[in-house]
Short mmCIF file of C-alpha atoms and ligand atoms in Angstrom, two decimals:
data_model
loop_
_atom_site.label_atom_id
_atom_site.label_comp_id
_atom_site.label_asym_id
_atom_site.label_seq_id
_atom_site.Cartn_x
_atom_site.Cartn_y
_atom_site.Cartn_z
CA MET U 28 10.38 -52.21 -31.16
CA PRO U 29 13.01 -50.22 -33.15
CA SER U 30 15.14 -52.20 -35.62
CA ASP U 31 18.04 -54.14 -34.14
CA ILE U 32 21.40 -52.43 -33.65
CA SER U 33 24.32 -54.60 -34.65
CA VAL U 34 27.84 -53.73 -33.47
CA GLN U 35 31.28 -55.27 -33.14
CA ALA U 36 31.50 -54.25 -29.47
CA VAL U 37 28.86 -53.35 -26.92
CA VAL U 38 29.85 -52.01 -23.52
CA ILE U 39 27.40 -52.39 -20.62
CA GLY U 40 27.84 -49.62 -18.06
CA ALA U 41 29.42 -46.23 -18.80
CA GLY U 42 31.65 -45.66 -15.76
CA PRO U 43 35.42 -45.08 -16.05
CA GLY U 44 35.80 -48.72 -17.14
CA GLY U 45 32.93 -48.72 -19.63
CA TYR U 46 33.40 -45.36 -21.33
CA ALA U 47 37.19 -45.87 -21.55
CA ALA U 48 36.54 -49.22 -23.25
CA ALA U 49 33.96 -47.78 -25.66
CA PHE U 50 36.17 -44.81 -26.59
CA TYR U 51 39.25 -47.00 -27.16
CA ALA U 52 37.32 -49.57 -29.19
CA ALA U 53 35.95 -46.75 -31.39
CA ASP U 54 39.47 -45.28 -31.73
CA LEU U 55 40.62 -48.70 -32.99
CA GLY U 56 37.91 -48.53 -35.67
CA MET U 57 35.25 -50.83 -34.19
CA SER U 58 31.53 -50.12 -34.37
CA VAL U 59 30.53 -49.58 -30.73
CA ALA U 60 27.42 -49.23 -28.58
CA LEU U 61 27.51 -48.05 -24.96
CA VAL U 62 24.56 -48.82 -22.67
CA ASP U 63 23.89 -47.02 -19.37
CA PRO U 64 20.81 -45.59 -17.62
CA ASP U 65 22.34 -42.11 -17.05
CA THR U 66 21.95 -39.21 -19.52
CA ASN U 67 25.66 -39.19 -20.27
CA PRO U 68 28.58 -41.51 -19.57
CA GLY U 69 30.23 -41.16 -16.14
CA GLY U 70 29.03 -44.04 -13.97
CA VAL U 71 29.47 -44.08 -10.21
CA CYS U 72 32.83 -42.33 -10.45
CA LEU U 73 31.54 -39.15 -12.05
CA TYR U 74 27.95 -39.02 -10.81
CA ARG U 75 28.10 -40.58 -7.34
CA GLY U 76 31.74 -41.21 -6.38
CA CYS U 77 35.21 -39.86 -7.11
CA ILE U 78 34.27 -36.54 -8.69
CA PRO U 79 31.47 -35.15 -6.46
CA SER U 80 33.36 -36.31 -3.36
CA LYS U 81 36.56 -34.58 -4.49
CA ALA U 82 34.67 -31.38 -5.35
CA LEU U 83 33.25 -31.31 -1.80
CA LEU U 84 36.64 -32.24 -0.32
CA HIS U 85 38.10 -29.23 -2.10
CA ALA U 86 35.57 -27.01 -0.32
CA ALA U 87 36.47 -28.77 2.97
CA LYS U 88 40.17 -28.09 2.35
CA VAL U 89 39.55 -24.39 1.76
CA ILE U 90 37.54 -24.21 4.99
CA SER U 91 40.12 -26.05 7.06
CA GLU U 92 43.00 -24.03 5.58
CA SER U 93 41.16 -20.84 6.47
CA HIS U 94 41.16 -22.02 10.11
CA ASP U 95 44.79 -23.18 10.02
CA ALA U 96 46.05 -19.88 8.60
CA GLY U 97 45.69 -18.35 12.07
CA ALA U 98 48.95 -20.14 12.95
CA PHE U 99 50.88 -17.76 10.68
CA GLY U 100 48.93 -14.65 11.45
CA VAL U 101 46.23 -14.68 8.80
CA THR U 102 42.73 -14.83 10.18
CA PHE U 103 39.41 -14.95 8.41
CA PRO U 104 35.92 -14.52 9.82
CA ALA U 105 34.13 -17.85 10.33
CA PRO U 106 33.18 -19.15 6.87
CA LYS U 107 29.53 -18.76 5.84
CA ILE U 108 28.28 -21.78 3.99
CA ASP U 109 25.70 -21.36 1.29
CA LEU U 110 24.71 -25.00 0.99
CA ASP U 111 22.55 -24.48 -2.11
CA LYS U 112 25.43 -22.80 -3.92
CA LEU U 113 27.92 -25.44 -2.84
CA ARG U 114 25.56 -28.19 -4.01
CA SER U 115 25.00 -26.43 -7.35
CA TRP U 116 28.73 -26.00 -7.84
CA LYS U 117 29.34 -29.70 -7.16
CA ASP U 118 26.53 -30.59 -9.58
CA ALA U 119 27.99 -28.22 -12.17
CA VAL U 120 31.39 -29.96 -11.89
CA VAL U 121 29.67 -33.29 -12.51
CA GLY U 122 27.62 -31.80 -15.35
CA LYS U 123 30.67 -30.33 -17.09
CA LEU U 124 32.57 -33.61 -17.01
CA THR U 125 29.71 -35.92 -17.93
CA GLY U 126 28.52 -33.51 -20.63
CA GLY U 127 32.04 -33.52 -22.08
CA LEU U 128 31.99 -37.32 -22.15
CA GLY U 129 28.62 -37.19 -23.91
CA GLN U 130 30.15 -34.94 -26.58
CA MET U 131 33.11 -37.26 -27.02
CA THR U 132 30.76 -40.22 -27.36
CA LYS U 133 29.04 -38.46 -30.26
CA MET U 134 32.33 -37.34 -31.83
CA ARG U 135 33.52 -40.95 -31.82
CA LYS U 136 30.24 -42.03 -33.42
CA ILE U 137 29.44 -44.41 -30.57
CA THR U 138 25.77 -45.40 -30.32
CA TYR U 139 24.76 -44.40 -26.78
CA VAL U 140 21.74 -46.37 -25.62
CA ARG U 141 20.15 -45.00 -22.45
CA GLY U 142 18.75 -47.94 -20.53
CA TRP U 143 19.34 -51.20 -18.70
CA ALA U 144 20.89 -54.14 -20.54
CA ALA U 145 19.79 -57.76 -20.12
CA PHE U 146 21.41 -60.68 -21.93
CA ALA U 147 19.13 -62.49 -24.38
CA ASP U 148 22.02 -64.87 -25.13
CA ALA U 149 25.82 -64.74 -25.59
CA ARG U 150 25.48 -62.59 -28.74
CA SER U 151 22.60 -60.23 -28.04
CA LEU U 152 21.10 -57.90 -25.45
CA ASP U 153 17.61 -56.64 -24.79
CA VAL U 154 17.87 -53.11 -23.50
CA LYS U 155 15.02 -51.69 -21.46
CA LEU U 156 15.14 -48.07 -22.60
CA ALA U 157 15.05 -45.26 -20.00
CA ALA U 158 12.58 -43.46 -22.24
CA GLY U 159 10.32 -46.55 -22.35
CA GLY U 160 10.26 -49.44 -24.77
CA ALA U 161 13.06 -51.83 -25.66
CA GLN U 162 15.99 -52.11 -28.05
CA LYS U 163 17.65 -55.28 -29.33
CA LEU U 164 21.44 -55.09 -29.62
CA VAL U 165 23.39 -57.76 -31.48
CA PHE U 166 27.13 -57.90 -30.79
CA GLU U 167 30.29 -59.78 -31.66
CA HIS U 168 31.83 -58.91 -28.29
CA ALA U 169 30.40 -57.49 -25.08
CA ILE U 170 32.26 -55.85 -22.19
CA ILE U 171 30.47 -55.90 -18.85
CA ALA U 172 31.38 -52.82 -16.80
CA THR U 173 28.42 -52.61 -14.42
CA GLY U 174 30.51 -51.50 -11.44
CA SER U 175 29.48 -51.82 -7.81
CA LEU U 176 26.89 -50.75 -5.24
CA PRO U 177 27.17 -49.67 -1.59
CA SER U 178 27.22 -52.65 0.82
CA LYS U 179 24.55 -52.98 3.48
CA ILE U 180 24.95 -54.15 7.08
CA PRO U 181 23.07 -57.43 7.41
CA GLY U 182 20.34 -57.31 10.02
CA LEU U 183 20.36 -53.50 10.44
CA SER U 184 17.18 -51.70 9.51
CA THR U 185 18.22 -48.71 7.41
CA ASP U 186 14.94 -47.60 5.92
CA SER U 187 14.95 -44.04 7.24
CA PRO U 188 15.68 -40.66 5.62
CA ARG U 189 18.15 -40.13 8.47
CA VAL U 190 20.28 -43.05 7.23
CA MET U 191 22.49 -42.20 4.26
CA ASP U 192 24.77 -44.18 1.99
CA SER U 193 27.56 -42.52 -0.01
CA THR U 194 25.15 -41.60 -2.82
CA THR U 195 22.67 -39.77 -0.59
CA ALA U 196 25.47 -38.23 1.50
CA LEU U 197 26.87 -36.65 -1.67
CA GLU U 198 23.47 -35.08 -2.39
CA LEU U 199 24.18 -32.78 0.57
CA ALA U 200 20.55 -32.35 1.63
CA ASP U 201 21.60 -30.61 4.86
CA VAL U 202 24.42 -30.39 7.39
CA PRO U 203 23.37 -32.56 10.33
CA GLY U 204 24.35 -31.35 13.79
CA LYS U 205 25.52 -34.82 14.86
CA LEU U 206 26.59 -37.33 12.24
CA LEU U 207 27.70 -40.91 12.82
CA VAL U 208 29.83 -42.47 10.10
CA ILE U 209 29.68 -46.25 10.22
CA GLY U 210 32.88 -47.64 8.68
CA GLY U 211 36.41 -46.22 8.91
CA GLY U 212 37.30 -46.98 5.28
CA TYR U 213 38.22 -44.36 2.73
CA ILE U 214 34.69 -43.40 1.67
CA GLY U 215 33.50 -42.89 5.26
CA LEU U 216 36.57 -40.87 6.19
CA GLU U 217 36.41 -38.69 3.07
CA LEU U 218 32.72 -37.91 3.47
CA GLY U 219 33.15 -37.51 7.25
CA THR U 220 35.87 -34.92 6.51
CA VAL U 221 33.46 -33.01 4.24
CA TYR U 222 30.64 -32.91 6.80
CA ALA U 223 33.04 -32.04 9.65
CA ALA U 224 34.36 -29.05 7.65
CA LEU U 225 30.79 -27.94 6.92
CA GLY U 226 30.05 -27.91 10.64
CA SER U 227 28.75 -31.35 11.69
CA ASP U 228 30.00 -33.05 14.83
CA VAL U 229 31.21 -36.24 13.19
CA SER U 230 31.82 -39.51 15.05
CA VAL U 231 33.31 -42.51 13.28
CA VAL U 232 32.73 -46.08 14.33
CA GLU U 233 34.93 -48.88 12.98
CA MET U 234 34.60 -52.59 13.71
CA THR U 235 38.33 -53.41 13.43
CA ASP U 236 41.20 -52.05 15.53
CA GLY U 237 42.20 -49.26 13.15
CA LEU U 238 41.06 -46.84 10.47
CA LEU U 239 41.62 -47.80 6.82
CA PRO U 240 42.11 -51.54 7.26
CA GLY U 241 44.65 -52.67 4.65
CA ALA U 242 46.82 -49.54 4.68
CA ASP U 243 50.21 -49.50 6.48
CA ARG U 244 49.77 -48.55 10.14
CA ASP U 245 52.57 -45.94 10.21
CA LEU U 246 50.82 -44.00 7.45
CA VAL U 247 47.42 -44.33 9.10
CA GLY U 248 48.93 -43.19 12.43
CA VAL U 249 49.63 -39.71 11.00
CA LEU U 250 46.05 -39.41 9.74
CA ALA U 251 44.65 -40.79 13.01
CA ARG U 252 46.39 -38.01 14.97
CA ARG U 253 44.76 -35.32 12.83
CA ALA U 254 41.44 -37.21 12.84
CA GLU U 255 41.33 -36.64 16.60
CA LYS U 256 40.91 -32.93 15.80
CA THR U 257 38.68 -33.33 12.74
CA PHE U 258 36.23 -35.76 14.32
CA LYS U 259 34.43 -35.60 17.63
CA ALA U 260 35.10 -39.29 18.28
CA VAL U 261 36.71 -42.26 16.59
CA MET U 262 35.46 -45.50 18.10
CA LEU U 263 37.55 -48.54 17.14
CA ASN U 264 36.77 -52.20 17.83
CA THR U 265 33.15 -51.11 18.00
CA LYS U 266 30.06 -52.39 16.22
CA VAL U 267 26.66 -50.86 15.59
CA THR U 268 24.03 -53.35 16.71
CA SER U 269 20.85 -51.38 16.11
CA LEU U 270 19.51 -48.22 14.51
CA THR U 271 16.10 -46.86 15.46
CA ASP U 272 14.56 -43.73 14.03
CA ASP U 273 12.64 -41.80 16.66
CA LYS U 274 11.34 -38.25 16.57
CA LYS U 275 14.52 -36.73 18.03
CA GLY U 276 16.93 -38.46 15.71
CA ILE U 277 18.40 -41.84 15.07
CA ARG U 278 19.09 -43.90 18.15
CA VAL U 279 22.21 -46.04 17.74
CA THR U 280 23.28 -48.93 19.93
CA LEU U 281 27.02 -49.53 19.90
CA GLU U 282 28.90 -52.49 21.25
CA GLY U 283 32.63 -52.57 21.89
CA GLU U 284 35.67 -50.79 23.27
CA GLY U 285 34.91 -47.87 25.59
CA VAL U 286 31.20 -47.74 24.79
CA THR U 287 28.53 -47.80 27.46
CA GLY U 288 25.33 -49.71 26.78
CA THR U 289 23.29 -46.47 26.52
CA PRO U 290 22.18 -45.76 22.95
CA GLN U 291 23.53 -42.54 21.40
CA VAL U 292 21.34 -40.23 19.35
CA PHE U 293 22.51 -38.73 16.05
CA ASP U 294 20.77 -36.48 13.55
CA LYS U 295 21.99 -38.62 10.68
CA VAL U 296 23.97 -41.78 10.08
CA LEU U 297 26.16 -42.52 7.06
CA ILE U 298 26.69 -46.19 6.30
CA SER U 299 29.94 -46.68 4.41
CA VAL U 300 30.96 -50.27 5.00
CA GLY U 301 32.36 -51.04 1.57
CA ARG U 302 31.02 -51.82 -1.89
CA ARG U 303 29.76 -54.98 -3.54
CA PRO U 304 30.14 -55.92 -7.20
CA ASN U 305 27.08 -55.42 -9.37
CA ALA U 306 26.98 -58.71 -11.27
CA LYS U 307 23.23 -59.22 -11.00
CA ILE U 308 22.60 -58.56 -14.68
CA GLU U 309 19.40 -59.99 -16.02
CA GLY U 310 19.94 -62.92 -18.35
CA LEU U 311 23.59 -63.45 -17.36
CA ASP U 312 22.60 -67.04 -16.66
CA ARG U 313 21.81 -67.43 -20.37
CA THR U 314 25.57 -67.15 -20.99
CA ARG U 315 28.51 -69.16 -19.67
CA VAL U 316 29.81 -66.20 -17.60
CA LYS U 317 30.78 -67.32 -14.09
CA VAL U 318 30.41 -65.33 -10.88
CA THR U 319 32.68 -66.00 -7.86
CA ASP U 320 31.45 -66.59 -4.29
CA ARG U 321 32.22 -62.93 -3.53
CA GLY U 322 30.04 -61.82 -6.44
CA PHE U 323 32.75 -60.77 -8.90
CA ILE U 324 32.63 -61.86 -12.54
CA GLU U 325 35.44 -64.34 -13.16
CA THR U 326 37.89 -63.42 -15.92
CA ASP U 327 41.28 -64.46 -17.26
CA GLY U 328 44.29 -62.11 -17.60
CA ALA U 329 42.81 -60.52 -20.73
CA ARG U 330 39.54 -59.93 -18.83
CA ARG U 331 37.70 -62.54 -20.93
CA THR U 332 34.98 -64.42 -19.07
CA ALA U 333 34.17 -68.11 -19.43
CA GLU U 334 31.95 -67.02 -22.35
CA PRO U 335 34.49 -66.20 -25.11
CA SER U 336 32.46 -63.32 -26.61
CA ILE U 337 32.07 -61.56 -23.25
CA PHE U 338 34.61 -59.63 -21.17
CA ALA U 339 34.32 -57.97 -17.74
CA ILE U 340 36.24 -55.02 -16.31
CA GLY U 341 36.22 -52.60 -13.39
CA ASP U 342 34.58 -53.03 -9.99
CA VAL U 343 32.46 -55.95 -11.19
CA ALA U 344 35.60 -57.86 -12.20
CA GLY U 345 37.53 -57.70 -8.90
CA GLU U 346 39.59 -55.70 -6.42
CA PRO U 347 40.86 -53.08 -6.09
CA MET U 348 37.60 -51.26 -6.82
CA LEU U 349 39.18 -48.09 -8.19
CA ALA U 350 38.43 -45.98 -11.24
CA HIS U 351 41.96 -46.02 -12.70
CA LYS U 352 42.13 -49.80 -12.41
CA ALA U 353 38.82 -50.01 -14.33
CA SER U 354 40.01 -47.79 -17.17
CA HIS U 355 43.27 -49.70 -17.57
CA GLU U 356 41.44 -53.01 -17.66
CA ALA U 357 39.27 -51.44 -20.37
CA ARG U 358 42.32 -51.12 -22.63
CA THR U 359 43.34 -54.73 -21.96
CA ALA U 360 39.90 -56.09 -22.86
CA VAL U 361 39.63 -53.98 -26.03
CA ASP U 362 43.15 -54.97 -27.11
CA ALA U 363 42.17 -58.63 -26.66
CA ILE U 364 39.00 -58.07 -28.74
CA ALA U 365 41.18 -56.42 -31.41
CA GLY U 366 43.22 -59.64 -31.52
CA LYS U 367 46.26 -58.28 -29.69
CA ASN U 368 48.16 -60.30 -27.13
CA ALA U 369 46.86 -58.50 -24.03
CA ALA U 370 47.07 -59.09 -20.27
CA PHE U 371 46.33 -56.94 -17.24
CA GLU U 372 49.51 -57.37 -15.19
CA PRO U 373 50.40 -54.10 -13.47
CA ASN U 374 53.20 -54.07 -10.91
CA ALA U 375 51.60 -51.21 -9.05
CA ILE U 376 48.04 -49.90 -8.79
CA PRO U 377 48.04 -46.71 -6.74
CA ALA U 378 45.49 -46.19 -3.97
CA VAL U 379 44.76 -42.72 -2.62
CA VAL U 380 42.70 -41.71 0.38
CA PHE U 381 41.77 -38.04 -0.05
CA THR U 382 41.52 -37.23 3.65
CA ASP U 383 43.51 -34.55 5.43
CA PRO U 384 46.34 -35.51 5.32
CA GLU U 385 46.09 -37.71 2.24
CA ILE U 386 47.43 -41.25 2.25
CA ALA U 387 48.70 -42.90 -0.91
CA TRP U 388 50.51 -46.09 -1.64
CA CYS U 389 51.46 -48.37 -4.51
CA GLY U 390 53.20 -51.67 -5.11
CA LEU U 391 54.22 -53.79 -2.14
CA THR U 392 53.15 -52.43 1.23
CA GLU U 393 55.15 -53.07 4.39
CA THR U 394 52.15 -54.92 5.86
CA GLU U 395 51.91 -57.20 2.83
CA ALA U 396 55.67 -57.85 2.88
CA GLN U 397 55.43 -58.92 6.54
CA LYS U 398 52.40 -61.09 5.89
CA ARG U 399 54.04 -62.85 2.94
CA GLY U 400 57.47 -63.12 4.64
CA ILE U 401 59.18 -61.01 1.95
CA LYS U 402 62.48 -59.54 3.16
CA VAL U 403 62.46 -55.76 2.54
CA ASP U 404 64.32 -52.64 3.63
CA VAL U 405 62.17 -49.64 4.42
CA ALA U 406 63.57 -46.13 4.02
CA ARG U 407 61.47 -43.40 5.63
CA PHE U 408 61.76 -39.66 5.27
CA PRO U 409 59.88 -37.41 7.72
CA TRP U 410 58.30 -34.33 6.17
CA ALA U 411 59.31 -32.23 9.18
CA ALA U 412 62.78 -32.26 7.59
CA ILE U 413 61.80 -30.82 4.21
CA GLY U 414 61.56 -27.11 3.43
CA ARG U 415 58.38 -27.20 1.37
CA ALA U 416 56.37 -28.96 4.09
CA ILE U 417 57.46 -26.30 6.58
CA THR U 418 56.55 -23.43 4.22
CA LEU U 419 53.09 -25.02 3.87
CA ASP U 420 52.86 -25.46 7.65
CA ARG U 421 52.23 -29.15 7.02
CA PRO U 422 55.14 -31.07 8.56
CA ASP U 423 52.75 -33.95 9.41
CA GLY U 424 53.83 -36.27 6.65
CA SER U 425 56.13 -39.11 5.80
CA THR U 426 57.40 -40.76 2.62
CA LYS U 427 58.75 -44.28 2.55
CA LEU U 428 60.23 -46.62 0.01
CA VAL U 429 59.94 -50.39 0.34
CA VAL U 430 63.09 -51.78 -1.25
CA ASP U 431 64.40 -55.23 -2.13
CA PRO U 432 67.63 -55.39 -0.06
CA ASP U 433 69.39 -57.67 -2.54
CA THR U 434 68.55 -56.05 -5.89
CA ARG U 435 67.82 -52.55 -4.47
CA ARG U 436 64.69 -52.43 -6.65
CA VAL U 437 61.87 -50.20 -5.44
CA LEU U 438 58.97 -52.55 -4.67
CA GLY U 439 56.57 -50.19 -2.97
CA VAL U 440 56.02 -46.57 -2.01
CA GLY U 441 53.84 -45.18 0.78
CA ILE U 442 53.17 -41.52 1.45
CA VAL U 443 51.10 -39.66 4.03
CA GLY U 444 50.84 -35.89 3.92
CA ALA U 445 49.12 -32.98 2.19
CA GLY U 446 48.93 -33.78 -1.52
CA ALA U 447 50.24 -37.36 -1.19
CA GLY U 448 47.83 -38.39 -3.96
CA GLU U 449 49.70 -36.25 -6.49
CA LEU U 450 53.12 -37.50 -5.33
CA ILE U 451 52.41 -41.22 -5.58
CA SER U 452 52.61 -41.33 -9.39
CA GLU U 453 56.40 -41.03 -9.19
CA GLY U 454 56.42 -44.22 -7.13
CA VAL U 455 54.17 -46.00 -9.64
CA LEU U 456 56.48 -45.00 -12.48
CA ALA U 457 59.57 -46.09 -10.53
CA ILE U 458 58.04 -49.50 -9.84
CA GLU U 459 56.76 -50.02 -13.39
CA MET U 460 60.16 -48.99 -14.83
CA GLY U 461 61.97 -51.40 -12.48
CA ALA U 462 63.85 -48.46 -10.92
CA LEU U 463 66.52 -49.09 -8.32
CA VAL U 464 66.55 -46.96 -5.20
CA ASP U 465 69.81 -45.57 -6.67
CA ASP U 466 67.86 -44.21 -9.68
CA VAL U 467 65.42 -42.39 -7.42
CA ALA U 468 68.25 -40.93 -5.32
CA MET U 469 70.13 -39.75 -8.42
CA THR U 470 67.10 -38.13 -10.07
CA ILE U 471 67.21 -34.37 -9.53
CA HIS U 472 63.95 -33.18 -7.95
CA PRO U 473 62.87 -29.53 -8.01
CA HIS U 474 63.36 -27.47 -4.84
CA PRO U 475 61.44 -26.61 -2.78
CA THR U 476 58.79 -29.27 -3.40
CA LEU U 477 57.25 -32.16 -1.52
CA SER U 478 58.52 -34.43 -4.29
CA GLU U 479 61.99 -34.05 -2.77
CA THR U 480 60.79 -36.35 0.02
CA VAL U 481 60.79 -39.25 -2.47
CA MET U 482 64.39 -38.55 -3.44
CA GLU U 483 65.44 -38.04 0.16
CA ALA U 484 63.77 -41.28 1.23
CA ALA U 485 65.98 -42.99 -1.37
CA GLU U 486 68.99 -41.20 0.15
CA VAL U 487 67.90 -42.41 3.61
CA PHE U 488 68.24 -45.95 2.24
CA PHE U 489 71.95 -45.30 1.69
CA GLY U 490 72.29 -43.54 5.06
CA HIS U 491 73.19 -40.14 3.59
CA SER U 492 70.04 -38.11 3.21
CA THR U 493 71.02 -34.42 3.28
CA HIS U 494 68.27 -33.46 5.70
CA VAL U 495 68.25 -36.47 8.02
CA TYR U 496 71.15 -37.18 10.31
CA ARG U 497 71.61 -40.82 11.07
CA PRO U 498 74.55 -41.67 13.38
CA LYS U 499 76.94 -44.13 11.73
CA ARG U 500 76.41 -47.74 12.79
CA LYS U 501 79.27 -49.12 14.87
CA PRO U 502 81.25 -51.65 12.80
P1 LIG T 29 30.88 -47.73 -12.28
O1 LIG T 29 31.54 -46.40 -12.23
O2 LIG T 29 30.31 -48.29 -11.03
O3 LIG T 29 29.77 -47.63 -13.40
C1 LIG T 29 28.93 -48.70 -13.68
C2 LIG T 29 27.79 -48.19 -14.53
O4 LIG T 29 27.07 -49.32 -15.02
C3 LIG T 29 26.79 -47.34 -13.76
O5 LIG T 29 26.52 -46.14 -14.45
C4 LIG T 29 25.54 -48.23 -13.70
O6 LIG T 29 24.33 -47.48 -13.68
C5 LIG T 29 25.70 -49.00 -14.99
N1 LIG T 29 24.94 -50.26 -15.03
C6 LIG T 29 24.79 -51.19 -14.06
N2 LIG T 29 24.03 -52.21 -14.49
C7 LIG T 29 23.68 -51.92 -15.77
C8 LIG T 29 22.92 -52.59 -16.76
N3 LIG T 29 22.34 -53.76 -16.53
N4 LIG T 29 22.78 -52.00 -17.97
C9 LIG T 29 23.36 -50.79 -18.23
N5 LIG T 29 24.11 -50.13 -17.34
C10 LIG T 29 24.27 -50.69 -16.12
N6 LIG T 29 37.77 -44.57 -7.06
C11 LIG T 29 38.95 -43.97 -7.30
O7 LIG T 29 39.76 -44.50 -8.06
N7 LIG T 29 39.27 -42.77 -6.72
C12 LIG T 29 38.42 -42.14 -5.88
O8 LIG T 29 38.73 -41.06 -5.37
C13 LIG T 29 37.16 -42.74 -5.62
N8 LIG T 29 36.26 -42.15 -4.81
C14 LIG T 29 35.04 -42.73 -4.62
C15 LIG T 29 34.14 -42.08 -3.79
C16 LIG T 29 32.89 -42.63 -3.56
C17 LIG T 29 31.92 -41.91 -2.69
C18 LIG T 29 32.54 -43.86 -4.21
C19 LIG T 29 31.19 -44.45 -4.01
C20 LIG T 29 33.44 -44.51 -5.03
C21 LIG T 29 34.71 -43.94 -5.24
N9 LIG T 29 35.66 -44.58 -6.04
C22 LIG T 29 36.88 -43.99 -6.24
C23 LIG T 29 35.40 -45.87 -6.67
C24 LIG T 29 35.05 -45.66 -8.14
O9 LIG T 29 33.89 -44.86 -8.23
C25 LIG T 29 34.83 -47.01 -8.82
O10 LIG T 29 35.96 -47.82 -8.64
C26 LIG T 29 34.60 -46.82 -10.30
O11 LIG T 29 33.49 -45.99 -10.55
C27 LIG T 29 34.36 -48.18 -10.98
O12 LIG T 29 34.16 -47.98 -12.32
P2 LIG T 29 33.36 -49.03 -13.21
O13 LIG T 29 33.56 -48.57 -14.62
O14 LIG T 29 33.74 -50.40 -12.85
O15 LIG T 29 31.82 -48.87 -12.84
#
């Protein structure tokens, strides 16, 4: 066994939580080790999540725009898809980014240990090295950033090459003729969009009564209308009760709204029914770290666990399971280790669904306000009334502000439309800065841009948006 490595901070897992923590701790002058089985840092986000999915969604966007251009007189021959080239390009995107992180790890003089960490006790790890053998790591502080794994459907047999999860779907082995996506959450819809653009007949089955449970229904409604064109079928209030692989394909029994008892046959099935925290770390029971009933590691506001030398961040430490939440928690945990007074207390964590159109929201949603009985005013601006949306031939959008009627503070922002994911940051900034709806209305936005919809939604609040006519209320 090589001699022990002794560091001030060790980070377990090199996703956007883990590598952000390791880099920041090194920038603050700590000696740092980062442990992960992959060749370079990146985690699920870069290798099997955000980045490969967005690379493929970019290709899907180009394909779908080439079809849509016919509406303004520009036609292209049907796109030819070189799947090997597309796959290599996606892999090259991942390689560039993860390779860059590897370089930065070296530049920061972080000890990168390729392997799987197990706790020996609350001050040391035994790492099973990817290259074989083991390495002892002694630490003053550890940050657990082991992320999450795809959830399974209890009772469904999924041991077939025709059944994919998000990881295998991103490998893009082929383009199935008929694909069933189980789960109408963001991962299923994003990957369904990719396969539909590449030529699959995609059907989506969702157990609840709507796509994207948790998002405001008015935003989802706009996506649902376009989804009718993108997907062959969207089956709501419907459950998959069995999957059987036979020679012709995968035979699926569905139960629910508008479904006959006859099994349907698909070439492939993608199971995307959510993600579960990955807190099953060997030896964790040799520490005082606690795990909740839902499998998340329990932490306080500084992301310290019940074991004072150990912190937890990212997907393993709670919802929302998003990369940017993980990397912000990383800073909180490292600040706490550095002895600063740190707490993770954001007013707004943005969520973006990169479908077509995109949906993005932050802060208080209308649904949440209703559920919690919070009195709010909602100001909506339809994209059909803004020049930029018309020039892009994408009037299918809407921007809304959720406002406190007494203080006029912006509490939440919701956007659906092409590029909503880029627009939402203005809402996050407004909420974090405690902006009033007046501030948003008075801020000059560049013309012609989609960002004007945020300003005009604020003007709608006051009843004098330039591009929306609202008859005066009778006194
Ligand atoms: P992860 O990125 O999950 O990384 C954890 C790392 O820990 C992994 O490399 C794992 O191998 C390693 N590890 C686990 N156990 C051990 C151990 N014992 N020892 C050493 N290493 C270990 N989020 C967004 O914000 N935007 C998106 O657009 C988006 N798209 C997504 C698309 C898909 C298809 C998927 C699957 C996820 C997507 N996510 C997205 C979610 C995002 O990937 C996660 O929220 C994010 O990766 C969580 O980061 P993390 O640092 O907590 O852990």
